[in-house]
CSV table of C-alpha atoms and ligand atoms in Angstrom, one decimal:
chain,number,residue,atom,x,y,z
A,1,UNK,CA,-24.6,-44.5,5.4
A,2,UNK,CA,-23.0,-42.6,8.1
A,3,UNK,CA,-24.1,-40.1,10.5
A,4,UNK,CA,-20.9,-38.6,11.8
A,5,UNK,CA,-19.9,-35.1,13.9
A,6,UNK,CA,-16.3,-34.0,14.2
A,7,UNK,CA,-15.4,-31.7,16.6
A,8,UNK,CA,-12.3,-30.0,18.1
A,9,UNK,CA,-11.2,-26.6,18.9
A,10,UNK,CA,-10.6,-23.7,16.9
A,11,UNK,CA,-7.2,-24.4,14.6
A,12,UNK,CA,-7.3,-28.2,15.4
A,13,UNK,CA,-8.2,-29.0,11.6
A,14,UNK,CA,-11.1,-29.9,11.9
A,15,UNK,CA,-12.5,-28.7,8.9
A,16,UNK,CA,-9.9,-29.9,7.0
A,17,UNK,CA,-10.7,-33.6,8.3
A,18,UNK,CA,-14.0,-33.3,7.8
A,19,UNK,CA,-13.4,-33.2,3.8
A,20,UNK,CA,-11.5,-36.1,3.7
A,21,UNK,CA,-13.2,-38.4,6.4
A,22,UNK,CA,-16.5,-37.1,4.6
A,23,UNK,CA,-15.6,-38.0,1.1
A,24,UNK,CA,-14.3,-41.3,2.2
A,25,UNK,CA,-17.8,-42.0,3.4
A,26,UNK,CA,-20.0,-41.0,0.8
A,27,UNK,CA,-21.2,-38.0,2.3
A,28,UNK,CA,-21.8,-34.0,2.5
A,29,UNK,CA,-19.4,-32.6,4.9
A,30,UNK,CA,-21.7,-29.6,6.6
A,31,UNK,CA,-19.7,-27.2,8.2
A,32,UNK,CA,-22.0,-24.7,10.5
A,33,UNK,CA,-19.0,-22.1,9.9
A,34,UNK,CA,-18.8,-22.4,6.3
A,35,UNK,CA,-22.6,-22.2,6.0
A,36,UNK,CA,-22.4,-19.0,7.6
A,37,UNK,CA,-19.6,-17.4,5.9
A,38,UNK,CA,-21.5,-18.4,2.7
A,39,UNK,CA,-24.3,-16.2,4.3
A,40,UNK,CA,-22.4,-13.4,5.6
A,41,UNK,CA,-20.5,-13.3,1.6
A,42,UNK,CA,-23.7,-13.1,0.2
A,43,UNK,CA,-25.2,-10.7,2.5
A,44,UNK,CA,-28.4,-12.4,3.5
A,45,UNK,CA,-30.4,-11.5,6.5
A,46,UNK,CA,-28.9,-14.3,8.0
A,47,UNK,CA,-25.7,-13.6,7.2
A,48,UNK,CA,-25.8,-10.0,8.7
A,49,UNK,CA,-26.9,-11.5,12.0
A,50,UNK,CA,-24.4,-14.2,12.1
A,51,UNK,CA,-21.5,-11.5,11.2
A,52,UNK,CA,-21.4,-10.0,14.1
A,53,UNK,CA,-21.1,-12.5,16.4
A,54,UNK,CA,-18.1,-14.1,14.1
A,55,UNK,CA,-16.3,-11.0,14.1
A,56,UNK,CA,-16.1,-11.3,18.2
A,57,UNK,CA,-15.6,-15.1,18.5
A,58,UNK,CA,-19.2,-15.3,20.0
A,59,UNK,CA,-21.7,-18.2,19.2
A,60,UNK,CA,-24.2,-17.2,17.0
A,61,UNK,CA,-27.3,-17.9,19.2
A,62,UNK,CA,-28.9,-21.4,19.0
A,63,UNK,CA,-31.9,-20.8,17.5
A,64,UNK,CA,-30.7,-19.3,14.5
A,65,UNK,CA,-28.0,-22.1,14.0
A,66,UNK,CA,-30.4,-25.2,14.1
A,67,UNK,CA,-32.5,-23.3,12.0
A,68,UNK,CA,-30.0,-22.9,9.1
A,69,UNK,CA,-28.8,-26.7,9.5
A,70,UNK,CA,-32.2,-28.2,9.5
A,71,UNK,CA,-32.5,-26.9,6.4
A,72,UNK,CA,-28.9,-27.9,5.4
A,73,UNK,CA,-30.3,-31.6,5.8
A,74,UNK,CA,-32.9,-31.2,4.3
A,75,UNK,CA,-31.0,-31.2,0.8
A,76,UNK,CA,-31.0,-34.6,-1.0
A,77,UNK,CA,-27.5,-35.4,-0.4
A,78,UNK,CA,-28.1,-35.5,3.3
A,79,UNK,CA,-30.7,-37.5,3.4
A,80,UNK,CA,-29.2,-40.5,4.3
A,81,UNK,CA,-25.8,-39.6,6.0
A,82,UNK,CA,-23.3,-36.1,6.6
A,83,UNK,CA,-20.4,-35.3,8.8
A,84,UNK,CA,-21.4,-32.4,10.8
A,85,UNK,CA,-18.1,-30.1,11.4
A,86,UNK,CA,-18.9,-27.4,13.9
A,87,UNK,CA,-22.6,-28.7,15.3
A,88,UNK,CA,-23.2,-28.9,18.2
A,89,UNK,CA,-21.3,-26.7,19.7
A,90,UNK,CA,-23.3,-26.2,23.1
A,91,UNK,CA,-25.9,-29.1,25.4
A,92,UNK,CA,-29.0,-27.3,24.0
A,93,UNK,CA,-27.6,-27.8,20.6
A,94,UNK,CA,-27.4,-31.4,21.5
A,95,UNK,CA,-31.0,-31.7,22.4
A,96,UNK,CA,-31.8,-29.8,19.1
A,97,UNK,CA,-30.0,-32.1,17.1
A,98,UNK,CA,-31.3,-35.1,19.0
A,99,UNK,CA,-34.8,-33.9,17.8
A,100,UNK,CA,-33.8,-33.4,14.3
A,101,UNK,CA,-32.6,-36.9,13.8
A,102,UNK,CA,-35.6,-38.3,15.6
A,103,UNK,CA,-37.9,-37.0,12.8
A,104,UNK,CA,-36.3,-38.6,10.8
A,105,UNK,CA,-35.9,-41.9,13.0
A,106,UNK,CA,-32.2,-41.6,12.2
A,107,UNK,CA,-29.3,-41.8,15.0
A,108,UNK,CA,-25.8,-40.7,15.0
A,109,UNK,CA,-22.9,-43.4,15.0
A,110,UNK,CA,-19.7,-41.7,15.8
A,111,UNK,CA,-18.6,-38.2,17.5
A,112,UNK,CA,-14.7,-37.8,16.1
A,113,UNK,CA,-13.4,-35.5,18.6
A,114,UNK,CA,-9.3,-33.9,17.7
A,115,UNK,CA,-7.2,-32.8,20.2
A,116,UNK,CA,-4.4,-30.5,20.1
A,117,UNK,CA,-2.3,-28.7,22.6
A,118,UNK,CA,-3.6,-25.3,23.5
A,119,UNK,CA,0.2,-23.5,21.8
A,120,UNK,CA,0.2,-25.3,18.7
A,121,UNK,CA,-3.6,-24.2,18.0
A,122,UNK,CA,-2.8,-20.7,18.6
A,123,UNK,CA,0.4,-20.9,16.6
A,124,UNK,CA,-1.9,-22.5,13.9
A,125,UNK,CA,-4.3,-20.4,13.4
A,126,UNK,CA,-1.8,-17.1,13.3
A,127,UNK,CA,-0.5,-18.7,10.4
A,128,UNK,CA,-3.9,-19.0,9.1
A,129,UNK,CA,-4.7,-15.7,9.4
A,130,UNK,CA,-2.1,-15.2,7.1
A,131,UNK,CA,-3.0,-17.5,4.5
A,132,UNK,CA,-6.5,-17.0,4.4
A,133,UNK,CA,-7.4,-13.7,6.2
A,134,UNK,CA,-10.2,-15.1,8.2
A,135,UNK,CA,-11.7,-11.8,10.1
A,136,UNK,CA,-11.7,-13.9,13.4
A,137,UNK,CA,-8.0,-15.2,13.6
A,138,UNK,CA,-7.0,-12.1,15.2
A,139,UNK,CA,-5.5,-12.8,18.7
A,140,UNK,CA,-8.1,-11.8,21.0
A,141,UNK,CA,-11.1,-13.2,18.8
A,142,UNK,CA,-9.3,-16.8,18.7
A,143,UNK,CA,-8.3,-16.6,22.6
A,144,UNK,CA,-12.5,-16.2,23.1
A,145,UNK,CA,-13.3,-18.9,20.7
A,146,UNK,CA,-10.6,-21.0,22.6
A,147,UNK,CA,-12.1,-19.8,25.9
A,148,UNK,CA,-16.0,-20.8,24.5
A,149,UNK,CA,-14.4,-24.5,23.9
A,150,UNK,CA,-13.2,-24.9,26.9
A,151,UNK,CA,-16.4,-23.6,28.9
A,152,UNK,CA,-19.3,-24.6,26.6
A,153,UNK,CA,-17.9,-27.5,24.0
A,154,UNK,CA,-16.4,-29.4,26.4
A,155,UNK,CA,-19.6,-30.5,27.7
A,156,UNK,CA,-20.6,-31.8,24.2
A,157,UNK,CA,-17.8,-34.2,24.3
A,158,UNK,CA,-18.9,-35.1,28.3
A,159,UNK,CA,-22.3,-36.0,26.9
A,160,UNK,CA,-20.9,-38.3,24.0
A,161,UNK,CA,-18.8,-39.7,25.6
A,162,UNK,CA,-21.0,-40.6,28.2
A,163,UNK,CA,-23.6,-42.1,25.3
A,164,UNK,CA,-20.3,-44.1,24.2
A,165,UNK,CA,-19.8,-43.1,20.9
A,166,UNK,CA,-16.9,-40.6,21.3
A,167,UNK,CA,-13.9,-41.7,19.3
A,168,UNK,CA,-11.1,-39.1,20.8
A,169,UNK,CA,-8.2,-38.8,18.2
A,170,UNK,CA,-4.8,-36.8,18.4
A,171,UNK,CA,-4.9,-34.0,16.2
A,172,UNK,CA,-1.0,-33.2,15.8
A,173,UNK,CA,0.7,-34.8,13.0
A,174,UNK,CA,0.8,-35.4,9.4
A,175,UNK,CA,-2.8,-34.7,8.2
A,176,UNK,CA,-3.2,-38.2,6.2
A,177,UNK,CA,-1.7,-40.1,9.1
A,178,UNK,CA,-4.7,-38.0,11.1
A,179,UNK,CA,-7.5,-39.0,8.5
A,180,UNK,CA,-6.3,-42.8,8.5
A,181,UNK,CA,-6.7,-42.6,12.3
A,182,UNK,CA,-10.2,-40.9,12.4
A,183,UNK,CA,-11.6,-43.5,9.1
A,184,UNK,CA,-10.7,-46.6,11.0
A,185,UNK,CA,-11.8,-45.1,14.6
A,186,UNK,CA,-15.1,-44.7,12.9
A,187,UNK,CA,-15.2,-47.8,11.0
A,188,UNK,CA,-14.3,-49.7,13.8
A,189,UNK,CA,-17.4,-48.1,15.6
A,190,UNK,CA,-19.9,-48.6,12.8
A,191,UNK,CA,-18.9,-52.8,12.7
A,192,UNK,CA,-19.8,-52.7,16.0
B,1,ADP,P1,-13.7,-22.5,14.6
B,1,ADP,O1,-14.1,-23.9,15.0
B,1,ADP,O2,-12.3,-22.4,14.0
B,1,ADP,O3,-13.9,-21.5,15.6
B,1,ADP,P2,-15.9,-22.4,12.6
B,1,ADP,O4,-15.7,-22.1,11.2
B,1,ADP,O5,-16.4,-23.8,12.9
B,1,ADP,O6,-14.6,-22.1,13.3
B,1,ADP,O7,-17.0,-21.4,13.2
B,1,ADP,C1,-16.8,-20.0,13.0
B,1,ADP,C2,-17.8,-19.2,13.8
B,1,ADP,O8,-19.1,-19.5,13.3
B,1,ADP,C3,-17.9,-19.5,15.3
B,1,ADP,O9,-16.9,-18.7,16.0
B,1,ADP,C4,-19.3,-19.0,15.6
B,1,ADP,O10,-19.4,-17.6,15.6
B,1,ADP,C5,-20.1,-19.5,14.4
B,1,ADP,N1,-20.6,-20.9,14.6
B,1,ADP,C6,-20.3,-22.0,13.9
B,1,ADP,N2,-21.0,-23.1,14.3
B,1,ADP,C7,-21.7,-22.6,15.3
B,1,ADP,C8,-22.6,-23.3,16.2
B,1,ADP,N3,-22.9,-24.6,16.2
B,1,ADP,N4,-23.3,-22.5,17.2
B,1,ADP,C9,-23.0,-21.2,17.3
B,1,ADP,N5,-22.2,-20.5,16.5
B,1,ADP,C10,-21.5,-21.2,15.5
């Protein structure tokens, strides 16, 4: 079973990946963003926090993140394996999730990290907004989301990379072409 995080800025497709890498594994994709759009649909506490900060491009704060995914994993199908899209997003995260799997004396494999130039993400997720009227693909929100990648997310990467498991993959392109990429990068890593 696989233990697997994805990660890549705002419009890179990540998401998208995630359902396809995911299913070729055998496992839940857990997106922290679509966990708390869920919420914020359904109007649960959580969900009303979480709102506002989505609505501005802000991080919701840590605490109440790991809180909601530990109890994502806890759910049968994720007892063994999951591709995490969207987790961890910032170095305390890291440590957070480091703890989680130790509990369960698990350990991650691979950290699939897209990259995209900065235009085409912007261009990408204008036309999102248009498809799928996501409250935070307005301009300014995704230029803040952009900026939080660059000043908090890149760190995640630094730290993965420096545990060698980050598999860095180029995000533009035909999306299968970008899924055959990412399965073999990871199956590559897991043989060895
Ligand atoms: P994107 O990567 O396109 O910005 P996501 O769907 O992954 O979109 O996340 C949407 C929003 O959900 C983020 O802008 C943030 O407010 C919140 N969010 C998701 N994951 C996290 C996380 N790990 N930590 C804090 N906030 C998060």
């Amino acid at each position: 079973m696989a233990r697997i995080i994805i990660m890549g800025p705002p419009g890179s497709g990540k998401g998208t990946q995630a359902v396809h890498i995911a299913r070729h594994f055998g496992v839940p994709a857990i997106s922290t963003g679509d966990l708390f759009r869920a919420h914020a649909r359904d109007k649960t506490a959580l969900g009303l926090e979480a709102g506002g900060y989505m609505d501005r491009g802000e991080f919701v704060p840590d605490h109440v993140t790991t809180h909601m995914l530990k109890q994502r994993l806890e759910d049968v199908d994720a007892a063994n394996g999951f591709l995490l899209d969207g987790y961890p997003r910032t170095v305390i995260q890291i440590g957070a999730l480091d703890e989680l799997l130790a509990v369960r004396g698990q350990a991650l494999e691979a950290v699939l990290a897209l990259t995209v130039p900065d235009e085409e993400l912007l261009a990408r997720m204008l036309l999102r907004a248009k498809e799928q009227g996501r409250r935070d693909d307005t301009e300014d929100v995704i230029q803040r989301r952009l900026e939080l990648y660059r000043d908090e997310t890149q760190a995640v990467l630094s730290a993965y990379l420096q545990r060698g498991i980050l598999l860095t993959i180029e995000g533009s392109g035909e999306r299968e072409n970008i899924t055959t990429a990412a399965i073999a990068a990871v199956e590559k890593a897991l043989a060895s």
